[in-house]
PDB file of C-alpha atoms in Angstrom:
ATOM      1  CA  MET A1106     -36.608   0.672  35.079  1.00 65.00           C
ATOM      2  CA  THR A1107     -33.426  -1.340  35.162  1.00 77.00           C
ATOM      3  CA  VAL A1108     -32.088  -2.969  32.005  1.00 77.00           C
ATOM      4  CA  PRO A1109     -30.437  -6.319  32.629  1.00 77.00           C
ATOM      5  CA  ILE A1110     -26.776  -6.415  31.693  1.00 81.00           C
ATOM      6  CA  ARG A1111     -25.707  -9.382  29.617  1.00 81.00           C
ATOM      7  CA  PRO A1112     -22.132 -10.586  29.937  1.00 83.00           C
ATOM      8  CA  LEU A1113     -19.971 -10.079  26.851  1.00 82.00           C
ATOM      9  CA  GLY A1114     -18.975 -13.056  24.793  1.00 90.00           C
ATOM     10  CA  GLN A1115     -15.269 -13.723  24.348  1.00 92.00           C
ATOM     11  CA  ARG A1116     -15.229 -12.588  20.711  1.00 92.00           C
ATOM     12  CA  ARG A1117     -17.073  -9.386  21.494  1.00 91.00           C
ATOM     13  CA  ALA A1118     -14.748  -8.601  24.394  1.00 91.00           C
ATOM     14  CA  VAL A1119     -11.646  -9.181  22.254  1.00 93.00           C
ATOM     15  CA  TRP A1120     -13.130  -7.073  19.433  1.00 94.00           C
ATOM     16  CA  LEU A1121     -13.913  -4.171  21.791  1.00 93.00           C
ATOM     17  CA  MET A1122     -10.441  -4.272  23.320  1.00 94.00           C
ATOM     18  CA  THR A1123      -8.715  -4.509  19.926  1.00 95.00           C
ATOM     19  CA  ARG A1124     -10.751  -1.644  18.521  1.00 95.00           C
ATOM     20  CA  ARG A1125     -10.041   0.546  21.544  1.00 95.00           C
ATOM     21  CA  GLU A1126      -6.287  -0.139  21.345  1.00 94.00           C
ATOM     22  CA  PHE A1127      -6.205   0.535  17.595  1.00 93.00           C
ATOM     23  CA  VAL A1128      -8.151   3.779  17.832  1.00 93.00           C
ATOM     24  CA  THR A1129      -6.037   4.941  20.772  1.00 93.00           C
ATOM     25  CA  ARG A1130      -2.779   4.329  18.897  1.00 91.00           C
ATOM     26  CA  VAL A1131      -3.978   5.819  15.613  1.00 91.00           C
ATOM     27  CA  ARG A1132      -5.077   9.003  17.334  1.00 92.00           C
ATOM     28  CA  SER A1133      -1.738   9.497  19.083  1.00 93.00           C
ATOM     29  CA  LYS A1134       0.541  12.302  17.952  1.00 94.00           C
ATOM     30  CA  ALA A1135       3.505   9.925  17.566  1.00 94.00           C
ATOM     31  CA  PHE A1136       1.567   7.706  15.143  1.00 93.00           C
ATOM     32  CA  ILE A1137       0.490  10.661  13.012  1.00 94.00           C
ATOM     33  CA  ILE A1138       4.026  12.073  12.883  1.00 96.00           C
ATOM     34  CA  GLY A1139       5.471   8.668  12.021  1.00 96.00           C
ATOM     35  CA  LEU A1140       2.880   8.087   9.295  1.00 96.00           C
ATOM     36  CA  VAL A1141       3.462  11.488   7.696  1.00 97.00           C
ATOM     37  CA  THR A1142       7.232  11.012   7.874  1.00 98.00           C
ATOM     38  CA  THR A1143       7.046   7.563   6.270  1.00 98.00           C
ATOM     39  CA  VAL A1144       4.804   8.748   3.444  1.00 97.00           C
ATOM     40  CA  ALA A1145       7.068  11.764   2.837  1.00 97.00           C
ATOM     41  CA  LEU A1146      10.154   9.505   2.705  1.00 97.00           C
ATOM     42  CA  ILE A1147       8.507   7.137   0.231  1.00 96.00           C
ATOM     43  CA  PHE A1148       7.403   9.945  -2.085  1.00 95.00           C
ATOM     44  CA  GLY A1149      10.804  11.604  -1.658  1.00 95.00           C
ATOM     45  CA  ALA A1150      12.561   8.410  -2.713  1.00 93.00           C
ATOM     46  CA  PHE A1151      10.400   8.167  -5.839  1.00 90.00           C
ATOM     47  CA  GLY A1152      10.982  11.839  -6.638  1.00 89.00           C
ATOM     48  CA  LEU A1153      14.715  11.565  -6.119  1.00 89.00           C
ATOM     49  CA  SER A1154      14.976   8.484  -8.293  1.00 83.00           C
ATOM     50  CA  THR A1155      13.069  10.307 -11.034  1.00 80.00           C
ATOM     51  CA  LEU A1156      15.391  13.305 -10.870  1.00 83.00           C
ATOM     52  CA  VAL A1157      18.597  11.270 -10.705  1.00 83.00           C
ATOM     53  CA  GLY A1158      17.479   8.363 -12.918  1.00 76.00           C
ATOM     54  CA  GLY A1159      17.803   9.930 -16.343  1.00 70.00           C
ATOM     55  CA  ASN A1160      16.429   8.496 -19.559  1.00 71.00           C
ATOM     56  CA  ASP A1161      18.635   5.488 -20.151  1.00 71.00           C
ATOM     57  CA  PRO A1162      17.203   2.975 -22.616  1.00 71.00           C
ATOM     58  CA  ILE A1163      15.717  -0.168 -21.147  1.00 70.00           C
ATOM     59  CA  ARG A1164      16.895  -3.479 -22.528  1.00 75.00           C
ATOM     60  CA  LEU A1165      14.660  -6.496 -22.475  1.00 73.00           C
ATOM     61  CA  GLY A1166      15.946  -9.949 -23.253  1.00 77.00           C
ATOM     62  CA  LEU A1167      13.739 -12.844 -24.241  1.00 78.00           C
ATOM     63  CA  VAL A1168      15.011 -16.350 -23.571  1.00 81.00           C
ATOM     64  CA  GLY A1169      13.619 -19.542 -25.018  1.00 82.00           C
ATOM     65  CA  ASP A1170      10.543 -19.973 -27.173  1.00 82.00           C
ATOM     66  CA  GLN A1171       7.980 -17.181 -26.967  1.00 81.00           C
ATOM     67  CA  PRO A1172       4.306 -17.535 -27.786  1.00 84.00           C
ATOM     68  CA  ALA A1173       3.292 -16.244 -31.196  1.00 86.00           C
ATOM     69  CA  GLY A1174       3.254 -12.458 -31.439  1.00 86.00           C
ATOM     70  CA  VAL A1175       5.067 -11.625 -28.198  1.00 87.00           C
ATOM     71  CA  THR A1176       8.122 -10.182 -29.925  1.00 84.00           C
ATOM     72  CA  ASP A1177       5.977  -8.102 -32.288  1.00 88.00           C
ATOM     73  CA  ARG A1178       3.857  -6.760 -29.411  1.00 89.00           C
ATOM     74  CA  LEU A1179       6.959  -5.807 -27.404  1.00 86.00           C
ATOM     75  CA  ASP A1180       8.454  -4.029 -30.418  1.00 85.00           C
ATOM     76  CA  ALA A1181       5.204  -2.102 -30.957  1.00 88.00           C
ATOM     77  CA  LEU A1182       5.030  -1.176 -27.277  1.00 86.00           C
ATOM     78  CA  ALA A1183       8.642   0.011 -27.239  1.00 82.00           C
ATOM     79  CA  THR A1184       8.007   2.129 -30.323  1.00 83.00           C
ATOM     80  CA  SER A1185       4.901   3.732 -28.817  1.00 83.00           C
ATOM     81  CA  VAL A1186       6.690   4.494 -25.534  1.00 76.00           C
ATOM     82  CA  ALA A1187       9.691   5.962 -27.363  1.00 69.00           C
ATOM     83  CA  ARG A1188       7.396   8.436 -29.149  1.00 68.00           C
ATOM     84  CA  ARG A1189       6.226   9.975 -25.867  1.00 62.00           C
TER      85      ARG A1189
END
């Protein structure tokens, strides 16, 4: 028994081609190596900045009129962070 073959619609054809290209590239060794290298560099940059950064105090300046309680909340937050 032969099953009739329906032609693909344009959207379906584009979707199949796009999916095939994406899967092919993601499975390549170069993509995997590049992805691992990029992630390692990003985490390395964060780690290095943590090691080199130190514990310098952070200054926050408020300009203009603040809504009621903003200054008090920031002071309380700074105090709680300084205790850690």
